[in-house]
mmCIF file of C-alpha atoms in Angstrom:
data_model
loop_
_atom_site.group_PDB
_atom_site.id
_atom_site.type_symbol
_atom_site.label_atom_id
_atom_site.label_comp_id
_atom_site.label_asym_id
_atom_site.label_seq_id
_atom_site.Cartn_x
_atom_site.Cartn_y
_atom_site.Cartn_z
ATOM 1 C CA UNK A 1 20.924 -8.582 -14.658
ATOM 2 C CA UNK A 2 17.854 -8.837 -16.574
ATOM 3 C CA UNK A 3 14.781 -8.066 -14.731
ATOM 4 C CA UNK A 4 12.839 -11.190 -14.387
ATOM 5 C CA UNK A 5 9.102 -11.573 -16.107
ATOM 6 C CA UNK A 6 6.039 -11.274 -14.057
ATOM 7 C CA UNK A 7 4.331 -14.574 -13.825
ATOM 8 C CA UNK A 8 0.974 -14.911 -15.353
ATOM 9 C CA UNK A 9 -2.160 -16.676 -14.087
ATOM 10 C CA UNK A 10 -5.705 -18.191 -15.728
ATOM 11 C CA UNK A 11 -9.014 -16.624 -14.180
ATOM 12 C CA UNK A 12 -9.375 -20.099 -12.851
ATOM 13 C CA UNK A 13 -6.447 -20.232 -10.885
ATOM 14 C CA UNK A 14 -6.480 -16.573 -9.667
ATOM 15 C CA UNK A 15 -10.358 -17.324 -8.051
ATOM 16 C CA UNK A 16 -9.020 -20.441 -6.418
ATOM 17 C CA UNK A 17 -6.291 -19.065 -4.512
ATOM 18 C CA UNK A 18 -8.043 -15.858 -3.944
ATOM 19 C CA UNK A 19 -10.915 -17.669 -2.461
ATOM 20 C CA UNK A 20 -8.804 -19.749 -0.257
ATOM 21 C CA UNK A 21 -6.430 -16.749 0.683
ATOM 22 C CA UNK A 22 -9.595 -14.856 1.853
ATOM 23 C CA UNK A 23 -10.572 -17.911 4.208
ATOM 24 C CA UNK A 24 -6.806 -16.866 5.735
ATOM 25 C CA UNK A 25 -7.960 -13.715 6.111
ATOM 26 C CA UNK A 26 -11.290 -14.643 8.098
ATOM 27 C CA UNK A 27 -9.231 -16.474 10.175
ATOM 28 C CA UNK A 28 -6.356 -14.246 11.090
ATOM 29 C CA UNK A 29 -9.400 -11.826 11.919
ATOM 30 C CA UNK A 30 -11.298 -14.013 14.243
ATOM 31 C CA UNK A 31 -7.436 -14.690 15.726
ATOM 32 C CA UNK A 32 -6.762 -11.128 16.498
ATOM 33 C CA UNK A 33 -10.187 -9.807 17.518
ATOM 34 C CA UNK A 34 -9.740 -12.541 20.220
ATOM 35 C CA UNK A 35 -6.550 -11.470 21.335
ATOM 36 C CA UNK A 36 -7.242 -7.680 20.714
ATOM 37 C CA UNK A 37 -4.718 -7.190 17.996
ATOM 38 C CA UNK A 38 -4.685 -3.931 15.942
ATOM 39 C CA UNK A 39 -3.125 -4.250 13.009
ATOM 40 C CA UNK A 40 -2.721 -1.623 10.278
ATOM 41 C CA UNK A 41 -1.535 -1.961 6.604
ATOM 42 C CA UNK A 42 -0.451 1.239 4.267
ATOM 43 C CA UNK A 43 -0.996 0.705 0.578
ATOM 44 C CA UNK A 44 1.261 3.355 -1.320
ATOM 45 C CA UNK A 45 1.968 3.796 -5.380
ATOM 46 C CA UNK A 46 1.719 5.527 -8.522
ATOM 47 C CA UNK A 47 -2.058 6.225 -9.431
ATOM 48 C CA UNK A 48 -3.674 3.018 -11.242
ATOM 49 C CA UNK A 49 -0.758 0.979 -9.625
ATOM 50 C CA UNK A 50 -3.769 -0.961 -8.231
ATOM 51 C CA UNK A 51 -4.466 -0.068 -4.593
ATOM 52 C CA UNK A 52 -8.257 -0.129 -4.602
ATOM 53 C CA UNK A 53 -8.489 -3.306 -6.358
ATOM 54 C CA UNK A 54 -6.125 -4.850 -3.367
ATOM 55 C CA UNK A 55 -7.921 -3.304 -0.457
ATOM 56 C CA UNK A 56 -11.495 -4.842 -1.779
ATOM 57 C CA UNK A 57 -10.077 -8.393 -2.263
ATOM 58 C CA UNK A 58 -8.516 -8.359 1.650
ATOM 59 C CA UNK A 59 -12.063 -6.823 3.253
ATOM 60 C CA UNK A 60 -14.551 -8.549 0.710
ATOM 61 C CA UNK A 61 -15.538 -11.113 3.213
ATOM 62 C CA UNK A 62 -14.474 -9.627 6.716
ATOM 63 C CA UNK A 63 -16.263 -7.993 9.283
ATOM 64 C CA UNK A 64 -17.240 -4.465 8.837
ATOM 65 C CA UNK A 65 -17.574 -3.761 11.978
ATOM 66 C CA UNK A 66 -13.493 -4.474 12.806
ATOM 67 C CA UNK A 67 -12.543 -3.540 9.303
ATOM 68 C CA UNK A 68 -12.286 0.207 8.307
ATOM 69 C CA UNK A 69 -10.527 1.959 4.489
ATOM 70 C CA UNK A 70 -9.580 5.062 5.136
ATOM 71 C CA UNK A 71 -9.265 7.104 1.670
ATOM 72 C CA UNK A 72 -8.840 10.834 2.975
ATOM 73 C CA UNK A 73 -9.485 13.323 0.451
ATOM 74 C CA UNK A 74 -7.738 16.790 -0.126
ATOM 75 C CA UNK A 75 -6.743 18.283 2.942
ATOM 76 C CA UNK A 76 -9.060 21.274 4.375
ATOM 77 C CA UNK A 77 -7.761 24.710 5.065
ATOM 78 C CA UNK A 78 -7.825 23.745 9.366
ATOM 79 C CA UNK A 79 -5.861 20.180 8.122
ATOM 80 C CA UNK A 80 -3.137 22.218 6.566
ATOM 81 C CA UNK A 81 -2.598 24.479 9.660
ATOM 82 C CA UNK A 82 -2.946 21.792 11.975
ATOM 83 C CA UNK A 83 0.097 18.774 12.888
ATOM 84 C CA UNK A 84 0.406 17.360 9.992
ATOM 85 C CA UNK A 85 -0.759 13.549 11.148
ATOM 86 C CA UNK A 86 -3.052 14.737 13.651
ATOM 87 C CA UNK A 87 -5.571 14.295 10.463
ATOM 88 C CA UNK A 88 -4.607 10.396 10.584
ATOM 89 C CA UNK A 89 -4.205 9.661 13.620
ATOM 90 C CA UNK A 90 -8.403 9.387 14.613
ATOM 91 C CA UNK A 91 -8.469 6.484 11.471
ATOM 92 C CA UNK A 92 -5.501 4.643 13.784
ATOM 93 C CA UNK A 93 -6.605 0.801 14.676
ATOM 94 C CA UNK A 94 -8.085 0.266 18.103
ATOM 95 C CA UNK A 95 -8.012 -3.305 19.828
ATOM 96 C CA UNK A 96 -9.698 -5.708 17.454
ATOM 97 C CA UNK A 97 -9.397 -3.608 14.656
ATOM 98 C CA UNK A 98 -8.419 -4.050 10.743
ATOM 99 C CA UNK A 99 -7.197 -0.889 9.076
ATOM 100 C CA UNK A 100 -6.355 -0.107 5.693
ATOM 101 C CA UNK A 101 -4.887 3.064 4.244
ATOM 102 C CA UNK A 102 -5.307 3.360 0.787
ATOM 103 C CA UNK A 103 -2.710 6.630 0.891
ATOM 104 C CA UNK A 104 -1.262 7.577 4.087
ATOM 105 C CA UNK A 105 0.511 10.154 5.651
ATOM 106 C CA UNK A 106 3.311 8.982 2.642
ATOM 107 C CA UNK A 107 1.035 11.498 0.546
ATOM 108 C CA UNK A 108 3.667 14.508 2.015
ATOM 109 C CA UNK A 109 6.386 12.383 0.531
ATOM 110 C CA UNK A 110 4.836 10.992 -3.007
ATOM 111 C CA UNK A 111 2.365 13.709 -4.252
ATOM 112 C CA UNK A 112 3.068 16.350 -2.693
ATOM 113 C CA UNK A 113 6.755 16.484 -2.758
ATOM 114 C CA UNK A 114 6.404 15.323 -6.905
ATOM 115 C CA UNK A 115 3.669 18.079 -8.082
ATOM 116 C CA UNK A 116 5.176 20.821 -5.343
ATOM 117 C CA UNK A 117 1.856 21.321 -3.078
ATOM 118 C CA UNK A 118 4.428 21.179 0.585
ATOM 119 C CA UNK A 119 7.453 23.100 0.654
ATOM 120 C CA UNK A 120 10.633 22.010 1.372
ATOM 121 C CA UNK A 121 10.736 22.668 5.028
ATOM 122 C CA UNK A 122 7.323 20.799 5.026
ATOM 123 C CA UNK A 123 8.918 17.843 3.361
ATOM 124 C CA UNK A 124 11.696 18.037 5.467
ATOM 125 C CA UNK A 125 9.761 17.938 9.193
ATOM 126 C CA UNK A 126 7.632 14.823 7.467
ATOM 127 C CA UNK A 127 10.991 12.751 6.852
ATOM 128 C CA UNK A 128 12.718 13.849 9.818
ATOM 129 C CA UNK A 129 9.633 13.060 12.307
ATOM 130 C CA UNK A 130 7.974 10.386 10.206
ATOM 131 C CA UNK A 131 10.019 7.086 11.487
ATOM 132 C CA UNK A 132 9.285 8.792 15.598
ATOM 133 C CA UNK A 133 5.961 8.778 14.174
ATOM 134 C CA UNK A 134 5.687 4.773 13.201
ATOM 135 C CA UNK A 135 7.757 3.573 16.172
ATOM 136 C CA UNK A 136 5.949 4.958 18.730
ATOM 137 C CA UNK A 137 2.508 3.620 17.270
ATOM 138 C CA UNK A 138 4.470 -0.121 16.714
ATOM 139 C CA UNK A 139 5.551 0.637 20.880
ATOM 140 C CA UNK A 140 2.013 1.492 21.570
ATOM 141 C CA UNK A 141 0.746 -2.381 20.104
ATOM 142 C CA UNK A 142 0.181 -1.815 16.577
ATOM 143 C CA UNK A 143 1.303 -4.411 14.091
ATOM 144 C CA UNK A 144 2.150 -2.044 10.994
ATOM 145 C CA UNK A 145 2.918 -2.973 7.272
ATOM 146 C CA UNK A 146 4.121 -1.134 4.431
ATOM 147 C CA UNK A 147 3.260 -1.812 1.098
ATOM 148 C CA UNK A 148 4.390 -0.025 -2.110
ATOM 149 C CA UNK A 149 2.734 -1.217 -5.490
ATOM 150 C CA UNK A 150 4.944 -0.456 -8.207
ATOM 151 C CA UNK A 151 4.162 -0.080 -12.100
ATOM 152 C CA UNK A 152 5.746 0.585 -15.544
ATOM 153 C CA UNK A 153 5.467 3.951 -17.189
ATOM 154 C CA UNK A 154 3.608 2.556 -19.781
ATOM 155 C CA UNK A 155 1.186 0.163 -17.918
ATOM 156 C CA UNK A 156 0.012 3.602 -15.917
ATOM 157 C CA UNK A 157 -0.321 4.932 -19.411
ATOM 158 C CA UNK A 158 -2.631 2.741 -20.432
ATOM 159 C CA UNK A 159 -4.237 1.851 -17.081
ATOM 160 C CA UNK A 160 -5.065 5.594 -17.385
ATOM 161 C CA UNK A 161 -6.490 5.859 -20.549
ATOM 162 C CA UNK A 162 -9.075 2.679 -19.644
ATOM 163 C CA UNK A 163 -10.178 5.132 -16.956
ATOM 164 C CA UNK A 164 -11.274 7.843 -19.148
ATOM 165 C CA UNK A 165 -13.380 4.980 -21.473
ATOM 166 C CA UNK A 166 -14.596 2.610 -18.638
ATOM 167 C CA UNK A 167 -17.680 3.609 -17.341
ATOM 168 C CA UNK A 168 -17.903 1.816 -14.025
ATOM 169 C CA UNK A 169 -14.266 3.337 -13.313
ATOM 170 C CA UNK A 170 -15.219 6.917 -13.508
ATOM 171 C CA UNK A 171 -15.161 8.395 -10.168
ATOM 172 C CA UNK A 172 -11.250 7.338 -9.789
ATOM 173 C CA UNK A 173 -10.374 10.270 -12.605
ATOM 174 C CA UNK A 174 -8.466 13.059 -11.266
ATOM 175 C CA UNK A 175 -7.032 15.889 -12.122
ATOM 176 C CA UNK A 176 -4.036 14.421 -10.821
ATOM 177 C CA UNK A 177 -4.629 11.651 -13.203
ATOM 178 C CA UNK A 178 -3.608 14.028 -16.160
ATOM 179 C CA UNK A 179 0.209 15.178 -14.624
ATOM 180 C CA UNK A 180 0.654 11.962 -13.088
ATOM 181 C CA UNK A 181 2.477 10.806 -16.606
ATOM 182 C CA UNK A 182 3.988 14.636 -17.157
ATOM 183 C CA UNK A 183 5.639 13.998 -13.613
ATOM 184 C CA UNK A 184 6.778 10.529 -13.780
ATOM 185 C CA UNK A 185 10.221 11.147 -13.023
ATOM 186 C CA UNK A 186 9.504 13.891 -10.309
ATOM 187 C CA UNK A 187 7.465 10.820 -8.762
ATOM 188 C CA UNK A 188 10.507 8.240 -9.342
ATOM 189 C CA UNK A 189 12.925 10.852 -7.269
ATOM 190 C CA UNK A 190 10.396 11.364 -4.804
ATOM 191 C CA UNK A 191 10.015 7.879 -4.324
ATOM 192 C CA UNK A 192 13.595 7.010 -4.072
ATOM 193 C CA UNK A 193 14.100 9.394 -1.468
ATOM 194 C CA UNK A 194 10.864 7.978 0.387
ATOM 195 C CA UNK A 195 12.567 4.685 0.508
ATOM 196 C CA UNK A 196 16.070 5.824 1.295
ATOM 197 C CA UNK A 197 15.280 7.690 4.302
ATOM 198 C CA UNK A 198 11.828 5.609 5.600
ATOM 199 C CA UNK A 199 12.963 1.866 4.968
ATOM 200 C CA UNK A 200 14.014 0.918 8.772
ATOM 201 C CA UNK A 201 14.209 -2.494 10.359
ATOM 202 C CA UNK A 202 10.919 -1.847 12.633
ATOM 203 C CA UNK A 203 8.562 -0.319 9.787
ATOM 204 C CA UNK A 204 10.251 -1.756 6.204
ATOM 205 C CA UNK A 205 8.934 -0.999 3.084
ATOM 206 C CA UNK A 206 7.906 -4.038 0.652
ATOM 207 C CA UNK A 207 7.840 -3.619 -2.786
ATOM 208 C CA UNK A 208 5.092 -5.173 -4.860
ATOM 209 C CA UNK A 209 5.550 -5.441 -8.466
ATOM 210 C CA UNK A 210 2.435 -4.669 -9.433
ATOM 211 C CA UNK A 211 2.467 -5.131 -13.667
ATOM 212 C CA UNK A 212 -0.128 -7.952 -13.174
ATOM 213 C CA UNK A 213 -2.983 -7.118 -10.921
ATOM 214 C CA UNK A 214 -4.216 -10.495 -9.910
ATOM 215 C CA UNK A 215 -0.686 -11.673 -9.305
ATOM 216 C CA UNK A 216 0.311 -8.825 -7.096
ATOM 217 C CA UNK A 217 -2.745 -9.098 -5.165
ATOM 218 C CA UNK A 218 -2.429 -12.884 -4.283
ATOM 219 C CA UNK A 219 1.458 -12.093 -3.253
ATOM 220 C CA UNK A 220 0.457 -9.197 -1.296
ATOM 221 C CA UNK A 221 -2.156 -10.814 0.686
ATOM 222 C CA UNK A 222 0.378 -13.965 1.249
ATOM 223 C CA UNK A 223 2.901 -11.952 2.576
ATOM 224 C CA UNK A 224 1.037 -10.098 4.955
ATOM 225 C CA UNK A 225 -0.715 -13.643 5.891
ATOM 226 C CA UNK A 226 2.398 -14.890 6.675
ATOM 227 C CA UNK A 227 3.684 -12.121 8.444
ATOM 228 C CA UNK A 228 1.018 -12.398 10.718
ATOM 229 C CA UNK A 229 -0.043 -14.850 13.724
ATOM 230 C CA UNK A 230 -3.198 -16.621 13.490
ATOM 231 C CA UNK A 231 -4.556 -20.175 14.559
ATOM 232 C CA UNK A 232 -5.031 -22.641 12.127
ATOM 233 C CA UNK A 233 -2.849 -20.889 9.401
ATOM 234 C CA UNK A 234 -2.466 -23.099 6.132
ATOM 235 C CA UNK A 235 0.935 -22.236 5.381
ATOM 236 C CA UNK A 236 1.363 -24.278 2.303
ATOM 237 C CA UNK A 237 -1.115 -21.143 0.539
ATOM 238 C CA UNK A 238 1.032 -18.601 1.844
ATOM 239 C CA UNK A 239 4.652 -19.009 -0.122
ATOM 240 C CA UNK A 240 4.806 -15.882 -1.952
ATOM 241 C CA UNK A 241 6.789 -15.124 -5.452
ATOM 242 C CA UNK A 242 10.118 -13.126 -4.634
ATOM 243 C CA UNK A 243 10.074 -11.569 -8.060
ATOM 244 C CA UNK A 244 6.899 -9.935 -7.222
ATOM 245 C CA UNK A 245 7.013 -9.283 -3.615
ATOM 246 C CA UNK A 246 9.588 -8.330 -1.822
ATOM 247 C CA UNK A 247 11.395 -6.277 0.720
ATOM 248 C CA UNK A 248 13.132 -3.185 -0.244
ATOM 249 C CA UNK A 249 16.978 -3.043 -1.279
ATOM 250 C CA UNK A 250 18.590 0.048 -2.842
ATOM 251 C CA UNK A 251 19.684 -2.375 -5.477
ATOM 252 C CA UNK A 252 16.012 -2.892 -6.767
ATOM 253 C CA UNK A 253 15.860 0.832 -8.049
ATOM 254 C CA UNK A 254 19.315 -0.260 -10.666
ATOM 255 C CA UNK A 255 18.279 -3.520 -11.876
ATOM 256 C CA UNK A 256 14.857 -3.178 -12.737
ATOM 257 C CA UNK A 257 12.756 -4.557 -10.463
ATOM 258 C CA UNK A 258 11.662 -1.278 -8.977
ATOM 259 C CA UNK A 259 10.547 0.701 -12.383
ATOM 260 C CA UNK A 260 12.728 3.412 -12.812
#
């Protein structure tokens, strides 16, 4: 099967639909701080997969009083002796609130497990308490999405290099940055194993393909819209592209529409 093209879009077209997308978004939000909703989305991915780009589309025009990113840096020496999601869990949504992880507590089971900085039995305790983890917060009230952006070995080649020459994208290099390429297929089996043991019927993963940035960010933000209950909701905007968006299937990692 070959593995189908990623559509394209003009600037024109990607600022109309964005624009009208975000007007979803201000609704939904006005919906669920009036019926005191929490609702928290996970953005996870290789490094320049696109992530921060996402994030400031969806909370460009909402409140930032109900809308919190939470980027935690390296762990501190108390994080690392401490349960390993109690450093998440005071960034959780309250009642009215809009939370975005750009990296989660999937960091244990991307990163770390690729470049070696958990052990095994550290890695092992994350996937075997993880899932308990979700489904107790989705028991508690919390509407909780998954997202994975995915991209080519060679577009995070070059996405990385643009880093390293664009001026206004300097404080996202890393030392990271420079082994994320070296450990590209470390990351692949990490991520494979992510999926095969954390994709579940209450917390799914969904796969974005993420090759075109404007693309995967007006899929992503329809499929969360419709996934979501809000008044007024124009669902004619919110039909998203199932070759760029879509939910996880072991088959995805053999015919190319997860990058391998």
């Amino acid at each position: 099967m070959k593995t189908p093209p990623l559509p394209e879009i003009s600037k024109k077209q990607y600022k109309h639909d964005l624009h009208a997308l975000q007007i979803e978004l201000v609704k939904l939000q006005k919906h669920f701080i009036g019926c005191n909703d929490k609702i928290l989305v996970i953005l996870e991915g290789r490094d320049a997969a696109g992530k921060d780009g996402t994030i400031k589309r969806i909370v460009a025009h909402l409140s930032p009083r109900e809308t919190r990113v939470v980027a935690l840096g390296k762990p501190s020496d108390r994080d690392r002796t401490a349960w390993y999601f109690q450093r998440y869990v005071p960034h959780l949504p309250a009642a009215q609130e809009f939370v975005l992880f750009n990296r989660s507590w999937y960091n244990r089971a991307g990163v770390e497990r690729a470049m070696g900085f958990c052990t095994e039995e550290e890695h092992e305790e994350f996937m075997a308490t993880v899932l308990d983890f979700e489904h107790m917060l989705v028991r508690s009230g919390v509407k909780l999405f998954k997202y994975y952006l995915d991209i080519s070995r060679e577009e995070q080649a070059q996405r990385l290099k643009e880093r390293q020459t664009d001026p206004l994208k300097q404080w996202k290099i890393s030392p990271i940055d420079a082994e994320a390429l070296k450990h590209w297929d470390d990351y692949s089996c990490a991520r494979n194993e992510m999926f095969a043991r954390t994709h579940n019927p209450v917390t799914p993963w969904t796969v974005v393909r993420a090759g075109n940035k404007k693309v995967a960010r007006l899929n992503l933000i329809r499929d969360l819209l419709s996934r979501l209950h809000y008044e007024k909701k124009d669902e004619r905007l919110l039909l998203t592209n199932p070759d760029v968006v879509f939910p996880y299937d072991e088959t995805y990692l053999g015919n190319g529409m997860i990058a391998p």
